[in-house]
PDB file of C-alpha atoms in Angstrom:
ATOM      1  CA  LEU A  23     123.482 130.809 -44.501  1.00 42.00           C
ATOM      2  CA  LEU A  24     122.426 127.237 -45.038  1.00 44.00           C
ATOM      3  CA  GLY A  25     121.312 126.571 -48.594  1.00 41.00           C
ATOM      4  CA  ALA A  26     119.894 123.171 -49.417  1.00 40.00           C
ATOM      5  CA  ALA A  27     118.134 123.435 -52.740  1.00 37.00           C
ATOM      6  CA  SER A  28     117.709 120.824 -55.401  1.00 35.00           C
ATOM      7  CA  HIS A  29     116.974 121.229 -59.081  1.00 35.00           C
ATOM      8  CA  VAL A  30     114.193 123.657 -59.912  1.00 36.00           C
ATOM      9  CA  ALA A  31     110.789 122.030 -59.962  1.00 36.00           C
ATOM     10  CA  GLY A  32     109.031 122.189 -63.281  1.00 39.00           C
ATOM     11  CA  GLY A  33     112.220 122.586 -65.307  1.00 46.00           C
ATOM     12  CA  SER A  34     112.368 121.814 -68.998  1.00 51.00           C
ATOM     13  CA  VAL A  35     111.573 118.346 -70.278  1.00 53.00           C
ATOM     14  CA  SER A  36     115.092 118.018 -71.677  1.00 60.00           C
ATOM     15  CA  GLY A  37     116.542 119.055 -68.302  1.00 59.00           C
ATOM     16  CA  ARG A  38     114.492 116.416 -66.493  1.00 59.00           C
ATOM     17  CA  ILE A  39     115.536 113.758 -69.001  1.00 65.00           C
ATOM     18  CA  THR A  40     119.194 114.749 -68.634  1.00 69.00           C
ATOM     19  CA  SER A  41     118.924 114.483 -64.831  1.00 63.00           C
ATOM     20  CA  LYS A  42     117.255 111.082 -65.077  1.00 66.00           C
ATOM     21  CA  ILE A  43     119.905 109.779 -67.461  1.00 71.00           C
ATOM     22  CA  ALA A  44     122.652 110.888 -65.050  1.00 68.00           C
ATOM     23  CA  TYR A  45     120.811 109.185 -62.185  1.00 64.00           C
ATOM     24  CA  TYR A  46     120.489 105.914 -64.113  1.00 68.00           C
ATOM     25  CA  ARG A  47     124.156 106.000 -65.060  1.00 73.00           C
ATOM     26  CA  ARG A  48     125.011 106.185 -61.360  1.00 68.00           C
ATOM     27  CA  LEU A  49     122.699 103.226 -60.637  1.00 65.00           C
ATOM     28  CA  SER A  50     124.272 101.283 -63.479  1.00 72.00           C
ATOM     29  CA  ALA A  51     127.737 102.003 -62.087  1.00 73.00           C
ATOM     30  CA  ASP A  52     126.618 100.311 -58.857  1.00 65.00           C
ATOM     31  CA  GLY A  53     126.069  97.109 -60.859  1.00 68.00           C
ATOM     32  CA  ASP A  54     122.560  96.489 -59.540  1.00 65.00           C
ATOM     33  CA  ARG A  55     120.701  95.659 -62.772  1.00 72.00           C
ATOM     34  CA  ASP A  56     117.440  94.689 -61.033  1.00 73.00           C
ATOM     35  CA  ALA A  57     117.351  97.932 -59.061  1.00 66.00           C
ATOM     36  CA  LEU A  58     118.110  99.867 -62.229  1.00 69.00           C
ATOM     37  CA  LEU A  59     115.223  98.249 -64.130  1.00 75.00           C
ATOM     38  CA  THR A  60     112.828  98.700 -61.209  1.00 69.00           C
ATOM     39  CA  ASP A  61     113.683 102.373 -60.881  1.00 65.00           C
ATOM     40  CA  LEU A  62     113.497 102.911 -64.633  1.00 69.00           C
ATOM     41  CA  LYS A  63     109.968 101.497 -64.712  1.00 69.00           C
ATOM     42  CA  ARG A  64     108.894 103.583 -61.725  1.00 64.00           C
ATOM     43  CA  TRP A  65     110.551 106.917 -62.493  1.00 63.00           C
ATOM     44  CA  TRP A  66     110.932 107.313 -66.240  1.00 66.00           C
ATOM     45  CA  TRP A  67     107.553 108.940 -66.799  1.00 64.00           C
ATOM     46  CA  SER A  68     107.266 110.605 -63.407  1.00 64.00           C
ATOM     47  CA  ASP A  69     107.619 114.304 -62.814  1.00 62.00           C
ATOM     48  CA  GLU A  70     109.968 114.411 -59.874  1.00 56.00           C
ATOM     49  CA  ASP A  71     109.944 117.774 -58.184  1.00 59.00           C
ATOM     50  CA  ALA A  72     112.418 118.660 -55.506  1.00 58.00           C
ATOM     51  CA  PHE A  73     112.720 121.626 -53.248  1.00 62.00           C
ATOM     52  CA  GLY A  74     115.238 123.071 -50.910  1.00 68.00           C
ATOM     53  CA  LEU A  75     115.061 124.750 -47.553  1.00 72.00           C
ATOM     54  CA  SER A  76     117.282 127.485 -46.260  1.00 78.00           C
ATOM     55  CA  ARG A  77     118.105 128.652 -42.779  1.00 79.00           C
ATOM     56  CA  ASP A  78     120.096 131.610 -41.536  1.00 83.00           C
ATOM     57  CA  LEU A  79     122.640 129.982 -39.232  1.00 80.00           C
ATOM     58  CA  SER A  80     123.378 133.300 -37.502  1.00 84.00           C
ATOM     59  CA  LYS A  81     119.888 133.286 -35.937  1.00 87.00           C
ATOM     60  CA  PRO A  82     119.127 131.278 -32.781  1.00 84.00           C
ATOM     61  CA  HIS A  83     117.455 127.933 -33.329  1.00 84.00           C
ATOM     62  CA  THR A  84     116.246 125.309 -30.886  1.00 88.00           C
ATOM     63  CA  PRO A  85     116.528 121.885 -32.495  1.00 84.00           C
ATOM     64  CA  PRO A  86     113.688 119.437 -31.992  1.00 89.00           C
ATOM     65  CA  SER A  87     114.475 116.634 -29.567  1.00 94.00           C
ATOM     66  CA  ALA A  88     114.915 113.035 -30.632  1.00 95.00           C
ATOM     67  CA  ARG A  89     113.148 110.349 -28.629  1.00 96.00           C
ATOM     68  CA  ILE A  90     116.537 108.885 -27.695  1.00 96.00           C
ATOM     69  CA  ALA A  91     119.817 110.540 -26.703  1.00 96.00           C
ATOM     70  CA  ILE A  92     122.255 111.027 -29.587  1.00 97.00           C
ATOM     71  CA  SER A  93     125.689 112.532 -30.038  1.00 97.00           C
ATOM     72  CA  ILE A  94     127.104 113.988 -33.283  1.00 97.00           C
ATOM     73  CA  HIS A  95     130.620 113.137 -34.510  1.00 97.00           C
ATOM     74  CA  PRO A  96     132.708 113.632 -37.667  1.00 97.00           C
ATOM     75  CA  LEU A  97     132.396 110.563 -39.901  1.00 97.00           C
ATOM     76  CA  THR A  98     135.670 108.660 -39.658  1.00 96.00           C
ATOM     77  CA  ARG A  99     136.498 105.660 -41.844  1.00 96.00           C
ATOM     78  CA  ALA A 100     135.764 103.307 -38.922  1.00 96.00           C
ATOM     79  CA  LEU A 101     132.350 104.887 -38.313  1.00 96.00           C
ATOM     80  CA  ALA A 102     131.605 104.931 -42.061  1.00 96.00           C
ATOM     81  CA  GLU A 103     132.261 101.187 -42.229  1.00 96.00           C
ATOM     82  CA  ARG A 104     129.658 100.694 -39.498  1.00 96.00           C
ATOM     83  CA  VAL A 105     126.907 103.096 -40.586  1.00 95.00           C
ATOM     84  CA  LEU A 106     127.305 102.342 -44.304  1.00 96.00           C
ATOM     85  CA  ASP A 107     127.411  98.559 -43.909  1.00 96.00           C
ATOM     86  CA  PRO A 108     124.921  97.169 -46.472  1.00 95.00           C
ATOM     87  CA  ASN A 109     124.563  93.762 -44.755  1.00 95.00           C
ATOM     88  CA  GLY A 110     120.999  93.119 -43.675  1.00 95.00           C
ATOM     89  CA  LEU A 111     119.535  96.076 -45.578  1.00 95.00           C
ATOM     90  CA  ASP A 112     116.835  95.819 -48.235  1.00 93.00           C
ATOM     91  CA  ALA A 113     117.603  96.730 -51.864  1.00 89.00           C
ATOM     92  CA  ALA A 114     116.411 100.333 -51.539  1.00 88.00           C
ATOM     93  CA  ASP A 115     118.575 100.990 -48.466  1.00 93.00           C
ATOM     94  CA  ARG A 116     121.566  99.250 -50.094  1.00 92.00           C
ATOM     95  CA  ARG A 117     121.280 101.749 -52.996  1.00 89.00           C
ATOM     96  CA  GLU A 118     121.051 104.634 -50.517  1.00 91.00           C
ATOM     97  CA  VAL A 119     124.105 103.373 -48.637  1.00 94.00           C
ATOM     98  CA  ALA A 120     126.058 102.903 -51.896  1.00 92.00           C
ATOM     99  CA  HIS A 121     125.429 106.568 -52.770  1.00 91.00           C
ATOM    100  CA  ARG A 122     126.631 107.698 -49.338  1.00 95.00           C
ATOM    101  CA  GLN A 123     129.693 105.474 -49.671  1.00 95.00           C
ATOM    102  CA  ARG A 124     130.553 107.246 -52.953  1.00 93.00           C
ATOM    103  CA  LEU A 125     130.048 110.582 -51.220  1.00 94.00           C
ATOM    104  CA  PHE A 126     132.331 109.498 -48.363  1.00 96.00           C
ATOM    105  CA  ASP A 127     134.961 108.253 -50.825  1.00 95.00           C
ATOM    106  CA  SER A 128     134.817 111.548 -52.754  1.00 94.00           C
ATOM    107  CA  GLN A 129     136.054 113.419 -49.651  1.00 94.00           C
ATOM    108  CA  LEU A 130     133.602 116.174 -50.541  1.00 95.00           C
ATOM    109  CA  GLY A 131     132.600 118.201 -47.491  1.00 96.00           C
ATOM    110  CA  THR A 132     132.451 116.691 -44.036  1.00 97.00           C
ATOM    111  CA  GLY A 133     130.469 113.600 -43.158  1.00 97.00           C
ATOM    112  CA  TRP A 134     128.730 113.512 -39.790  1.00 97.00           C
ATOM    113  CA  VAL A 135     127.255 110.586 -37.894  1.00 97.00           C
ATOM    114  CA  ALA A 136     124.793 110.442 -35.025  1.00 97.00           C
ATOM    115  CA  LEU A 137     125.484 107.781 -32.415  1.00 97.00           C
ATOM    116  CA  THR A 138     123.057 106.398 -29.869  1.00 96.00           C
ATOM    117  CA  GLU A 139     124.033 106.269 -26.186  1.00 96.00           C
ATOM    118  CA  ASP A 140     125.420 102.761 -26.700  1.00 95.00           C
ATOM    119  CA  GLY A 141     127.591 103.955 -29.606  1.00 95.00           C
ATOM    120  CA  ALA A 142     125.496 102.551 -32.457  1.00 95.00           C
ATOM    121  CA  PRO A 143     125.583 104.718 -35.597  1.00 95.00           C
ATOM    122  CA  CYS A 144     122.036 105.650 -36.578  1.00 95.00           C
ATOM    123  CA  TYR A 145     122.158 108.671 -38.931  1.00 97.00           C
ATOM    124  CA  VAL A 146     124.602 110.124 -41.426  1.00 97.00           C
ATOM    125  CA  GLN A 147     124.755 113.452 -43.292  1.00 96.00           C
ATOM    126  CA  TRP A 148     127.252 115.709 -45.051  1.00 96.00           C
ATOM    127  CA  THR A 149     127.931 119.418 -44.844  1.00 95.00           C
ATOM    128  CA  ILE A 150     129.507 120.859 -47.965  1.00 95.00           C
ATOM    129  CA  PRO A 151     130.661 124.490 -47.908  1.00 93.00           C
ATOM    130  CA  GLY A 152     130.253 126.883 -50.824  1.00 92.00           C
ATOM    131  CA  ALA A 153     134.042 126.845 -51.239  1.00 95.00           C
ATOM    132  CA  GLN A 154     133.576 123.346 -52.692  1.00 95.00           C
ATOM    133  CA  ALA A 155     130.897 124.428 -55.189  1.00 91.00           C
ATOM    134  CA  ALA A 156     132.838 123.028 -58.164  1.00 91.00           C
ATOM    135  CA  GLY A 157     133.045 119.646 -56.429  1.00 91.00           C
ATOM    136  CA  VAL A 158     129.289 119.727 -55.762  1.00 89.00           C
ATOM    137  CA  ASP A 159     128.622 120.570 -59.409  1.00 85.00           C
ATOM    138  CA  ASP A 160     130.841 117.701 -60.560  1.00 85.00           C
ATOM    139  CA  PHE A 161     129.764 115.018 -58.063  1.00 85.00           C
ATOM    140  CA  PHE A 162     126.032 115.726 -58.296  1.00 80.00           C
ATOM    141  CA  ARG A 163     126.146 116.497 -62.036  1.00 75.00           C
ATOM    142  CA  GLY A 164     124.396 119.835 -61.730  1.00 75.00           C
ATOM    143  CA  ILE A 165     121.242 118.773 -59.875  1.00 77.00           C
ATOM    144  CA  PHE A 166     121.833 121.486 -57.258  1.00 78.00           C
ATOM    145  CA  PRO A 167     122.059 125.201 -57.946  1.00 82.00           C
ATOM    146  CA  HIS A 168     125.683 126.405 -57.833  1.00 84.00           C
ATOM    147  CA  LEU A 169     126.608 127.128 -54.212  1.00 87.00           C
ATOM    148  CA  ARG A 170     127.640 130.643 -53.265  1.00 89.00           C
ATOM    149  CA  PRO A 171     130.651 131.091 -50.962  1.00 91.00           C
ATOM    150  CA  ASP A 172     128.388 131.923 -47.990  1.00 89.00           C
ATOM    151  CA  GLU A 173     126.218 128.809 -48.400  1.00 89.00           C
ATOM    152  CA  LEU A 174     126.424 125.366 -46.869  1.00 89.00           C
ATOM    153  CA  LEU A 175     124.777 122.365 -48.497  1.00 91.00           C
ATOM    154  CA  LEU A 176     123.368 119.643 -46.271  1.00 92.00           C
ATOM    155  CA  GLU A 177     123.179 116.469 -48.330  1.00 92.00           C
ATOM    156  CA  GLY A 178     123.260 112.711 -48.006  1.00 93.00           C
ATOM    157  CA  ALA A 179     121.021 112.389 -44.959  1.00 94.00           C
ATOM    158  CA  TRP A 180     120.179 108.764 -44.288  1.00 95.00           C
ATOM    159  CA  MET A 181     118.693 107.065 -41.255  1.00 95.00           C
ATOM    160  CA  HIS A 182     119.527 103.457 -40.445  1.00 95.00           C
ATOM    161  CA  PRO A 183     116.308 101.380 -40.518  1.00 95.00           C
ATOM    162  CA  SER A 184     116.836 100.247 -36.916  1.00 94.00           C
ATOM    163  CA  ALA A 185     116.626 103.878 -35.735  1.00 95.00           C
ATOM    164  CA  ARG A 186     113.653 105.081 -37.779  1.00 95.00           C
ATOM    165  CA  GLY A 187     110.676 106.411 -35.864  1.00 95.00           C
ATOM    166  CA  GLN A 188     112.843 107.875 -33.080  1.00 95.00           C
ATOM    167  CA  ARG A 189     112.647 111.492 -34.379  1.00 94.00           C
ATOM    168  CA  ILE A 190     116.429 111.535 -34.738  1.00 96.00           C
ATOM    169  CA  MET A 191     116.651 113.287 -38.103  1.00 94.00           C
ATOM    170  CA  GLY A 192     115.321 116.686 -36.958  1.00 92.00           C
ATOM    171  CA  GLU A 193     117.693 116.961 -34.015  1.00 94.00           C
ATOM    172  CA  ALA A 194     120.670 115.497 -35.852  1.00 95.00           C
ATOM    173  CA  MET A 195     120.210 117.696 -38.929  1.00 93.00           C
ATOM    174  CA  SER A 196     119.934 120.834 -36.795  1.00 92.00           C
ATOM    175  CA  ARG A 197     123.046 119.947 -34.820  1.00 92.00           C
ATOM    176  CA  VAL A 198     125.020 118.985 -37.934  1.00 93.00           C
ATOM    177  CA  ALA A 199     124.185 122.339 -39.561  1.00 89.00           C
ATOM    178  CA  GLU A 200     125.665 124.117 -36.564  1.00 86.00           C
ATOM    179  CA  ALA A 201     128.705 121.860 -36.146  1.00 82.00           C
TER     180      ALA A 201
END
């Protein structure tokens, strides 16, 4: 069973504040003061709701096709250096990449990367099994429900800007879930 749920929408005010504080601490740890202030202004008073999707991996599934051919590979250090390279990215994507770099460095779950036919990394995502539920709870500071042993969390999906619009995410995510 694939379980990919985030914090419960409409939770208590104190729970939302606690989640936001944890998020801003992570931004602060990245050392990007301007990004921190921008996000604080934008998100402090927002009601951010998140939802999760689940899929029974024992049932047949035909993944949607990307517009370009891709292949899925475990995320090695060499591939991580390429797909998580912040050079040339805007501030928002640099923050996204920094989060995925922390996830890679944590060694939590398995990172996966989609490569184009010419070997360019274009998409990254992690699978984290329920056996690592304590690590998920610690790394994500409780924003996800506690994973059961028969669940798999898909997290950290990010598409390189150069590959956006190619319908890669649907195919890659489906293939990663089954890897």
